Coordinates of C-alpha atoms in Angstrom, one line a residue:
Chain T
M8 CA 0.0 0.2 -0.2
T9 CA 1.0 3.9 -0.9
E10 CA 0.7 6.1 1.3
T11 CA 2.0 10.0 1.2
S12 CA 2.9 12.4 3.5
T13 CA 2.4 10.5 6.4
W14 CA 4.5 11.1 9.9
A15 CA 7.9 9.2 8.3
T16 CA 7.4 11.8 4.9
K17 CA 6.8 14.6 6.8
K18 CA 9.3 14.5 9.6
G19 CA 11.7 12.9 7.5
L20 CA 12.2 15.8 5.0
A21 CA 13.2 17.7 7.9
Q22 CA 16.2 14.7 8.8
M23 CA 17.5 15.1 5.2
L24 CA 18.0 19.0 5.4
K25 CA 20.1 18.7 9.5
G26 CA 23.5 19.9 9.1
G27 CA 22.6 22.0 6.8
V28 CA 21.7 25.9 6.0
I29 CA 18.1 27.3 5.4
M30 CA 18.3 30.9 3.9
D31 CA 15.9 33.6 3.5
V32 CA 15.3 34.5 -0.2
V33 CA 13.3 37.9 -1.1
T34 CA 13.7 36.8 -5.5
P35 CA 14.8 34.1 -7.6
E36 CA 17.9 35.7 -7.8
Q37 CA 18.9 35.0 -4.3
A38 CA 17.2 31.9 -4.1
R39 CA 19.6 30.9 -6.9
I40 CA 23.2 32.5 -5.2
A41 CA 21.8 30.4 -2.4
E42 CA 21.0 27.3 -3.8
D43 CA 24.9 28.0 -5.3
A44 CA 26.2 28.6 -2.3
G45 CA 25.3 25.1 -0.7
A46 CA 21.9 26.1 1.3
V47 CA 20.1 22.6 1.7
A48 CA 16.8 24.7 1.0
V49 CA 15.2 28.6 0.5
M50 CA 13.1 30.2 2.4
A51 CA 10.4 32.3 0.6
L52 CA 9.1 35.4 1.6
E53 CA 9.1 39.5 0.7
R54 CA 11.3 41.1 3.5
V55 CA 13.9 39.6 5.1
P56 CA 13.6 40.1 9.0
S57 CA 15.1 42.9 9.1
D58 CA 13.6 45.3 6.3
I59 CA 10.1 43.7 8.6
R60 CA 11.3 45.7 11.8
A61 CA 12.0 48.5 10.3
A62 CA 8.5 48.2 8.3
G63 CA 6.6 47.6 11.0
G64 CA 2.4 47.5 10.3
V65 CA 1.5 44.0 9.3
A66 CA 3.3 41.5 8.2
R67 CA 1.7 39.0 6.1
M68 CA 2.3 35.9 3.8
S69 CA 4.3 36.5 0.6
D70 CA 2.5 36.9 -3.0
P71 CA 2.1 33.2 -4.3
S72 CA 3.8 34.8 -7.8
M73 CA 6.8 35.9 -5.6
I74 CA 7.1 32.3 -4.3
E75 CA 6.3 30.6 -7.6
G76 CA 9.0 32.5 -9.4
I77 CA 11.3 31.0 -6.4
M78 CA 10.2 27.3 -6.4
A79 CA 10.6 27.5 -10.1
A80 CA 14.3 28.6 -9.8
V81 CA 16.0 26.2 -7.8
S82 CA 15.8 22.4 -7.6
I83 CA 16.4 22.4 -3.5
P84 CA 13.3 22.6 -0.7
V85 CA 10.9 25.9 -0.9
M86 CA 9.2 27.1 2.6
A87 CA 7.1 30.1 3.1
K88 CA 5.7 30.9 6.2
A89 CA 2.0 31.7 7.3
R90 CA 1.1 34.2 10.0
I91 CA 1.0 32.2 13.4
G92 CA -2.9 31.0 13.3
H93 CA -3.4 32.0 10.4
F94 CA -4.7 28.6 8.6
V95 CA -5.8 29.8 5.1
E96 CA -2.2 31.2 4.6
A97 CA -1.3 28.1 5.2
Q98 CA -3.5 26.3 2.9
V99 CA -2.9 28.7 -0.1
L100 CA 0.8 27.8 0.4
Q101 CA -0.5 24.1 0.5
A102 CA -2.2 24.9 -2.8
L103 CA 0.9 26.3 -4.4
G104 CA 2.9 22.8 -3.3
V105 CA 5.8 24.5 -1.1
D106 CA 7.7 21.8 0.5
Y107 CA 7.3 23.4 4.0
I108 CA 5.1 25.9 6.0
D109 CA 6.5 27.9 8.6
E110 CA 4.0 29.0 11.5
S111 CA 6.2 32.0 12.0
E112 CA 6.5 34.7 14.6
V113 CA 7.9 37.0 12.4
L114 CA 4.7 37.8 9.9
T115 CA 2.5 39.7 12.4
P116 CA 0.1 36.6 14.6
A117 CA -3.3 36.4 13.3
D118 CA -4.9 34.5 16.0
E119 CA -3.8 35.3 20.1
V120 CA -4.5 32.0 21.0
N121 CA -4.8 29.7 18.7
H122 CA -2.1 28.2 16.3
I123 CA -3.2 26.2 13.3
D124 CA -3.9 22.7 13.9
K125 CA -1.2 21.3 11.9
H126 CA -2.4 17.4 11.7
A127 CA -5.0 18.9 9.4
F128 CA -2.3 19.3 6.3
P129 CA -0.5 16.9 4.7
V130 CA 2.3 19.5 4.1
P131 CA 4.3 19.2 6.8
F132 CA 4.9 22.7 9.2
V133 CA 8.0 23.8 11.2
C134 CA 7.4 26.1 14.2
G135 CA 9.7 28.3 16.6
C136 CA 9.9 28.1 19.9
R137 CA 11.3 29.6 22.7
N138 CA 11.8 26.8 25.5
L139 CA 10.4 22.8 25.6
G140 CA 7.4 23.8 26.7
E141 CA 6.4 25.4 23.6
A142 CA 8.3 23.1 21.7
L143 CA 6.0 20.8 22.5
R144 CA 2.6 22.5 22.0
R145 CA 3.5 22.6 18.9
I146 CA 4.7 19.3 18.0
N147 CA 1.6 18.0 19.3
E148 CA -0.4 20.3 17.3
G149 CA 1.4 18.6 14.0
A150 CA 5.1 20.5 13.7
A151 CA 6.8 18.2 12.2
M152 CA 10.2 20.1 12.2
M153 CA 11.3 22.8 15.4
R154 CA 13.2 26.0 15.4
T155 CA 14.5 28.1 18.5
K156 CA 13.0 31.1 17.7
G157 CA 15.9 33.9 18.7
E158 CA 15.6 36.7 17.9
A159 CA 14.6 37.1 14.1
G160 CA 16.1 40.1 12.2
T161 CA 18.9 41.2 14.8
G162 CA 21.7 40.0 13.8
N163 CA 22.3 39.1 17.2
V164 CA 23.0 35.4 18.8
V165 CA 22.7 36.1 22.2
E166 CA 18.3 34.9 21.9
A167 CA 19.2 32.1 19.6
V168 CA 21.4 30.9 22.5
R169 CA 19.5 31.3 25.6
Q170 CA 16.7 29.8 24.0
L171 CA 18.6 26.6 22.5
R172 CA 20.3 26.3 25.9
D173 CA 17.0 26.6 27.6
V174 CA 15.3 23.6 25.2
L175 CA 18.0 21.4 25.8
A176 CA 18.7 22.0 29.6
A177 CA 14.8 21.5 30.3
I178 CA 15.2 17.9 28.1
R179 CA 18.2 17.2 30.2
R180 CA 16.3 17.9 33.6
L181 CA 13.6 15.7 32.5
Q182 CA 15.6 12.6 31.9
G183 CA 17.3 12.8 35.9
M184 CA 13.4 12.6 36.8
R185 CA 11.5 9.7 38.5
E186 CA 8.6 8.5 36.7
D187 CA 6.3 9.6 39.2
E188 CA 7.9 13.0 38.8
L189 CA 6.7 13.8 35.1
F190 CA 3.3 14.1 35.9
V191 CA 4.2 17.6 37.5
A192 CA 6.7 18.4 35.1
A193 CA 4.0 18.3 32.4
K194 CA 1.7 20.2 33.8
E195 CA 4.4 23.0 34.4
L196 CA 5.6 22.6 31.1
Q197 CA 1.7 23.2 29.9
A198 CA 2.6 20.2 27.6
P199 CA 1.2 16.4 26.9
Y200 CA 2.3 14.4 29.8
E201 CA 2.9 11.5 26.8
L202 CA 5.5 13.7 24.9
V203 CA 6.8 14.5 27.9
R204 CA 7.9 10.9 28.7
Q205 CA 8.8 10.4 25.6
I206 CA 11.3 13.0 25.9
A207 CA 12.1 12.1 29.3
A208 CA 13.0 8.7 28.0
E209 CA 14.7 9.4 24.4
G210 CA 16.3 12.4 25.3
K211 CA 15.9 14.5 22.4
L212 CA 12.9 16.0 20.6
P213 CA 10.8 13.5 18.5
V214 CA 11.5 15.8 15.9
V215 CA 14.7 17.2 14.2
N216 CA 15.1 21.0 16.0
F217 CA 17.3 24.0 13.7
V218 CA 18.2 27.4 15.0
A219 CA 16.6 30.7 13.5
G220 CA 17.1 34.4 14.6
G221 CA 20.3 36.0 15.5
I222 CA 22.4 33.6 13.0
S223 CA 25.1 36.0 11.2
T224 CA 28.5 34.5 11.1
P225 CA 30.4 31.0 9.9
S226 CA 31.1 30.9 13.9
D227 CA 27.6 32.0 15.3
A228 CA 26.4 29.2 12.8
A229 CA 29.3 27.0 14.6
L230 CA 28.6 27.9 18.1
V231 CA 24.3 26.8 17.7
M232 CA 25.7 23.3 16.2
Q233 CA 28.1 22.7 19.0
L234 CA 25.5 24.0 21.6
G235 CA 23.7 21.4 19.6
A236 CA 21.3 22.6 16.8
E237 CA 20.5 20.1 14.1
G238 CA 21.3 22.8 11.7
V239 CA 20.4 26.8 11.2
F240 CA 18.0 28.9 9.4
V241 CA 19.9 31.9 8.4
G242 CA 17.5 35.2 7.5
S243 CA 18.6 38.9 7.2
G244 CA 22.6 37.5 8.1
I245 CA 23.4 36.7 4.5
F246 CA 21.6 38.9 2.0
K247 CA 22.4 41.6 4.5
S248 CA 25.9 41.1 5.1
E249 CA 28.2 43.1 2.1
D250 CA 29.0 40.0 0.2
P251 CA 26.0 37.3 -0.3
A252 CA 27.3 34.4 -1.8
R253 CA 30.9 34.5 0.0
M254 CA 29.0 34.4 3.6
A255 CA 26.2 32.1 3.0
N256 CA 29.5 30.0 1.3
A257 CA 31.1 30.1 4.5
I258 CA 28.0 29.6 6.8
V259 CA 27.1 26.2 4.9
Q260 CA 31.0 25.4 5.3
A261 CA 30.8 26.1 9.1
T262 CA 27.6 23.9 9.7
T263 CA 29.6 21.1 8.6
H264 CA 32.8 21.7 9.8
F265 CA 31.2 23.3 13.4
D266 CA 33.7 21.3 15.4
D267 CA 36.9 22.0 13.2
A268 CA 37.7 25.7 14.7
R269 CA 41.1 25.8 11.6
I270 CA 37.9 25.3 9.0
I271 CA 36.0 28.1 10.5
A272 CA 38.9 29.8 10.5
E273 CA 39.7 30.0 7.3
V274 CA 36.3 29.6 5.8
S275 CA 35.8 33.6 8.0
K276 CA 38.7 35.2 6.2
G277 CA 38.6 38.0 4.3
L278 CA 34.0 37.7 4.1
G279 CA 33.4 41.4 4.2
A280 CA 31.1 43.6 6.9
P281 CA 28.1 41.3 8.3
M282 CA 24.9 42.8 8.9
R283 CA 24.9 45.2 11.5
G284 CA 23.6 44.0 14.6
I285 CA 21.2 45.1 17.1
A286 CA 21.7 45.1 21.1
M287 CA 18.8 43.1 22.6
E288 CA 18.3 46.3 25.2
S289 CA 17.4 48.5 22.7
I290 CA 14.2 46.6 21.4
P291 CA 11.3 47.5 23.3
E292 CA 9.2 44.6 24.5
S293 CA 6.8 45.4 22.5
E294 CA 8.7 45.0 19.3
R295 CA 10.2 41.2 20.5
F296 CA 8.9 38.9 17.4
A297 CA 9.8 35.8 19.5
V298 CA 7.4 36.6 23.0
R299 CA 4.5 35.8 19.7
G300 CA 3.5 32.4 20.0
W301 CA 2.5 31.0 23.1
Chain S
M17 CA 27.3 -11.9 -5.7
S18 CA 24.2 -13.9 -4.8
A19 CA 26.3 -15.7 -2.0
A20 CA 27.0 -11.6 -0.6
S21 CA 23.7 -11.5 -0.1
M22 CA 22.7 -14.4 1.0
S23 CA 24.8 -14.4 3.7
A24 CA 23.8 -10.6 4.1
A25 CA 20.3 -11.4 4.4
S26 CA 20.8 -14.5 7.0
M27 CA 23.6 -13.2 9.6
A28 CA 25.4 -10.0 10.8
A29 CA 28.8 -8.8 10.2
A30 CA 31.2 -11.7 11.1
P31 CA 31.3 -12.0 15.1
G32 CA 34.2 -11.3 16.3
T33 CA 36.1 -9.6 13.4
P34 CA 35.2 -5.6 13.9
V35 CA 35.0 -4.0 10.4
R36 CA 34.5 -0.2 10.4
I37 CA 32.2 1.9 7.8
G38 CA 32.4 5.6 7.3
V39 CA 28.8 7.6 6.6
L40 CA 29.8 10.9 4.6
A41 CA 28.9 13.9 7.6
L42 CA 29.2 16.5 5.4
Q43 CA 25.1 17.4 5.5
G44 CA 22.0 15.3 5.8
A45 CA 20.5 12.2 8.0
F46 CA 24.7 10.6 8.6
R47 CA 23.7 9.9 12.6
E48 CA 20.8 7.8 11.3
H49 CA 23.0 5.5 9.2
L50 CA 25.3 6.0 12.3
E51 CA 22.4 4.4 14.7
T52 CA 21.5 1.8 12.4
L53 CA 25.3 0.3 12.0
A54 CA 25.0 0.6 15.8
G55 CA 22.1 -1.4 16.0
I56 CA 23.6 -4.3 14.1
G57 CA 27.1 -4.0 16.0
V58 CA 29.1 -2.2 13.5
Q59 CA 31.2 0.5 14.0
G60 CA 30.5 4.0 11.9
V61 CA 32.6 6.5 11.9
P62 CA 31.2 10.2 10.4
V63 CA 33.5 11.2 7.6
R64 CA 34.1 15.2 6.6
L65 CA 37.3 15.1 4.9
P66 CA 39.5 12.5 3.3
R67 CA 42.2 11.9 6.0
D68 CA 38.8 10.4 7.7
L69 CA 39.0 7.3 4.7
A70 CA 41.7 5.8 6.5
G71 CA 40.7 2.6 8.0
I72 CA 37.2 2.2 7.4
A73 CA 36.7 -0.9 4.9
G74 CA 32.9 0.7 3.2
L75 CA 31.6 3.8 3.1
I76 CA 27.7 5.2 3.0
L77 CA 26.7 8.1 1.7
P78 CA 23.9 9.8 3.3
G79 CA 20.2 11.1 1.8
G80 CA 20.7 15.0 2.0
E81 CA 20.3 17.4 -0.4
S82 CA 22.7 16.2 -3.3
T83 CA 23.4 20.0 -4.5
T84 CA 24.9 21.0 -1.2
I85 CA 26.7 18.1 -0.4
R86 CA 27.5 18.2 -3.9
R87 CA 29.8 21.7 -3.1
L88 CA 31.0 20.0 -0.2
I89 CA 32.9 17.1 -2.3
A90 CA 34.9 20.2 -4.0
R91 CA 35.1 22.2 -1.1
W92 CA 37.1 19.5 0.9
E93 CA 38.7 17.7 -2.0
L94 CA 37.4 14.6 -1.5
R95 CA 36.1 13.8 -5.4
G96 CA 39.7 12.2 -5.9
P97 CA 39.8 10.3 -2.7
L98 CA 36.4 8.7 -2.8
L99 CA 36.8 7.6 -6.4
D100 CA 39.8 6.3 -5.6
F101 CA 38.4 4.1 -2.3
A102 CA 35.8 2.5 -4.9
A103 CA 38.4 2.0 -6.8
S104 CA 39.9 -0.2 -4.5
G105 CA 36.7 -2.3 -4.5
A106 CA 35.3 -1.0 -0.7
P107 CA 32.0 -1.2 -0.6
M108 CA 30.0 2.1 -1.3
F109 CA 26.2 2.3 -0.4
G110 CA 24.3 5.2 -1.5
T111 CA 20.9 6.4 -0.2
C112 CA 18.7 8.7 -1.7
A113 CA 20.9 11.9 -2.7
G114 CA 24.1 9.4 -1.9
L115 CA 22.5 7.5 -4.9
I116 CA 22.8 10.5 -7.0
V117 CA 26.3 11.3 -5.8
L118 CA 27.1 8.3 -7.1
A119 CA 25.5 8.3 -10.4
R120 CA 27.5 8.3 -13.8
E121 CA 24.8 10.4 -15.1
I122 CA 22.1 13.0 -13.7
A123 CA 18.7 13.9 -16.1
G124 CA 18.4 17.2 -17.1
G125 CA 22.2 18.0 -17.5
E126 CA 23.6 18.1 -14.4
E127 CA 27.1 17.0 -14.2
P128 CA 27.4 14.0 -12.2
I129 CA 29.2 14.0 -9.1
L130 CA 31.4 10.6 -8.6
P131 CA 30.7 9.5 -11.8
L132 CA 30.7 5.4 -10.1
M133 CA 27.7 3.4 -11.2
D134 CA 26.2 3.0 -14.7
V135 CA 23.3 4.4 -14.0
T136 CA 20.8 7.7 -14.8
V137 CA 19.0 9.2 -12.1
R138 CA 15.7 12.0 -12.6
R139 CA 16.0 14.3 -8.8
N140 CA 12.8 14.8 -7.2
A141 CA 11.4 12.1 -9.7
F142 CA 7.8 12.2 -7.7
G143 CA 7.9 15.8 -7.7
R144 CA 8.1 18.1 -4.3
Q145 CA 7.3 17.1 -0.7
L146 CA 3.9 16.9 -0.9
D147 CA 4.3 13.7 -3.4
S148 CA 7.0 12.1 -0.9
F149 CA 5.1 8.7 -0.1
E150 CA 5.7 4.9 1.8
T151 CA 5.3 1.7 0.0
D152 CA 6.4 -1.9 0.8
L153 CA 8.7 -2.8 -1.8
A154 CA 10.1 -6.4 -3.1
V155 CA 14.0 -6.7 -2.9
P156 CA 15.1 -10.6 -3.7
V157 CA 17.8 -10.5 -2.4
L158 CA 17.3 -9.6 1.0
G159 CA 15.0 -12.3 1.1
D160 CA 11.1 -12.9 1.2
T161 CA 10.3 -10.2 4.0
P162 CA 9.5 -6.9 2.1
V163 CA 11.4 -3.5 2.4
H164 CA 9.1 -0.6 3.6
G165 CA 10.5 2.0 1.6
V166 CA 10.5 5.8 2.5
F167 CA 10.5 7.8 -0.5
I168 CA 11.1 11.6 0.1
R169 CA 11.5 14.3 -2.7
A170 CA 13.0 11.2 -4.2
P171 CA 14.6 10.4 -7.3
V172 CA 14.4 7.3 -10.0
I173 CA 16.8 5.1 -11.9
E174 CA 15.4 6.0 -15.1
R175 CA 18.2 3.8 -17.2
V176 CA 20.4 1.5 -15.8
G177 CA 23.9 0.0 -18.0
P178 CA 24.4 -4.0 -18.6
D179 CA 26.5 -4.7 -15.4
V180 CA 23.7 -3.5 -13.0
E181 CA 21.9 -5.3 -11.2
V182 CA 18.0 -4.3 -10.6
L183 CA 17.8 -5.0 -6.6
A184 CA 13.7 -3.3 -6.7
R185 CA 10.8 -1.7 -8.8
L186 CA 7.9 0.0 -7.8
D187 CA 4.5 -1.8 -9.0
D188 CA 4.9 0.6 -12.0
G189 CA 8.6 -0.7 -13.0
R190 CA 10.6 2.2 -11.8
V191 CA 13.9 1.2 -10.9
V192 CA 14.3 2.1 -7.2
A193 CA 17.3 -0.1 -5.9
V194 CA 20.6 -1.7 -7.8
R195 CA 23.7 -2.9 -7.3
E196 CA 26.7 -2.6 -9.6
R197 CA 30.1 -4.8 -8.2
N198 CA 31.0 -2.7 -4.7
L199 CA 28.2 -0.6 -5.4
L200 CA 24.7 -0.2 -4.0
G201 CA 22.0 2.1 -4.7
T202 CA 18.4 3.6 -3.5
A203 CA 16.1 6.0 -4.0
F204 CA 14.5 5.5 -0.2
H205 CA 15.4 5.2 2.9
P206 CA 15.9 2.2 4.8
E207 CA 17.5 4.5 7.4
L208 CA 14.4 5.7 8.9
A209 CA 12.2 2.7 8.8
G210 CA 14.3 0.7 10.9
E211 CA 15.8 -1.7 7.9
T212 CA 18.9 -2.7 8.3
R213 CA 19.2 -5.7 5.9
F214 CA 21.1 -3.4 3.6
H215 CA 23.2 -2.3 6.3
R216 CA 24.3 -6.2 6.9
L217 CA 24.5 -6.6 3.2
I218 CA 27.3 -3.9 3.1
A219 CA 29.1 -4.5 6.1
T220 CA 29.2 -8.5 4.6
M221 CA 31.0 -6.7 1.4
A222 CA 33.3 -4.5 3.8
A223 CA 34.7 -7.5 5.5
E224 CA 35.0 -9.5 2.7
H225 CA 36.9 -6.8 0.9
R226 CA 38.6 -5.8 3.9
D227 CA 40.2 -9.8 4.6
R228 CA 40.6 -9.8 0.4
A229 CA 43.0 -6.8 1.4
D230 CA 44.2 -8.5 4.4
G231 CA 44.9 -11.4 2.7
S232 CA 46.6 -10.2 -0.5
G233 CA 49.4 -8.0 0.8
H234 CA 51.6 -6.9 -2.3
R235 CA 49.7 -7.8 -4.8
L236 CA 45.9 -5.5 -3.3
Q237 CA 48.6 -2.7 -3.2
A238 CA 49.3 -2.4 -6.5
T239 CA 45.9 -3.4 -8.1
R240 CA 45.2 -0.4 -5.8
G241 CA 47.3 2.0 -6.9
G242 CA 46.4 1.0 -10.7
A243 CA 43.3 1.7 -10.3
A244 CA 43.6 4.6 -8.4
A245 CA 45.5 6.0 -11.8
G246 CA 42.7 4.7 -14.3
S247 CA 40.6 6.9 -11.8
S248 CA 42.2 9.8 -11.7
S249 CA 42.4 9.7 -15.4
A250 CA 39.1 9.6 -16.0
A251 CA 38.3 12.9 -13.3

């Protein structure tokens, strides 16, 4: 019997992306540069997060014709973003045939209570999280891949590091608990007990976990890989740098050879200026993307 | 070859003679292959640089993105060493993107990556992610129990050369698993389905290769040198 869009194929595509770099692109030309540089997938969107941050207003799903243009330009998987809770944007993206949907806090949420019921879609979803509880709620809703949110469009890796450490430390704590302590742990994480138990037993999330939001140099990518990320999303960090093709390639190399400092040094030479970064203290709470989603 | 496959189907790598199998770890699902090898008691070794090929008797090329893996093979000068490794007779097993890496021809005009196996493969032959699927496949060389195939944006084998043995087809006849001498390739992912028989097969082939190498000292050195020279002139 042949079955399409099974859990194994949804989760499996993310497994094939591991150890790779997924790059934000806004045009077919950028998509080709990303593919040539070794990206494992591209995220098609209208503006990179730093421009969304600068523009303000409501950020929505991209124009379908732009997404189709990018799908036609490259042979690697194409992802696209829908607003949190906006299941019709997700239906539209699925109808276009994108390979993965990112229910993303970088866009303005459409629902302040509910996320999309991702089990209801044949297309797989990736979702952001800041901590283990949030990750498990998204997985329970059907996310087949996770990424920590970081703080997109800042060029500052500090939130990505904090959140990845949070997720992994929480998993280690669960592993050390007695069976009878997991019930309360589930309550405190606000996560389904069955998933909590599974993670306590296996010591890892049941889906692939990437890092996003603030990666802007090869060393940033290697840092989160050494901490335990399974791959990286790079948004503004590539096409807001001085030499995007070289920066993209260098981040790809550093993600593969994340534990070899001599190689990271080699690929980091003469890359030109990375994107300009923003200190967290200068971003008011109300303008932070990571607090969107719950 | 049927003797090798029979023994592979019925037993693990020969006990007491540990054999190390490399897994190309540039990008993709290499951890799943390392875990599958560990599960059958075979030591797996991640391979990222040419020096990592020392001391391994076989190599698995995992699924991932072939465009990315192509670039990383070129950047770290793995192409020559991988061609020499294949020419030495060591077994190599490519799954999905790994099959594309091994293919002598890629439909649509892309340059081949390691032109080794006399097949033509087409990337993303079934369509996009929404067309990814699972199905059971008959693979007679592995025994009567079907193989559960997980196909993710999978390639298909459109042409097989005269020396290539077809190991599995879809119901519509399209070829999805092949073997040519020391090279194995599947369009699907045994490592995602808890399927260990392909890994047992390559472990058995690797043990045989290693024993041949141990047993025939100088003669093999000469063969390996000659084969390596041949491969680099072809490259």
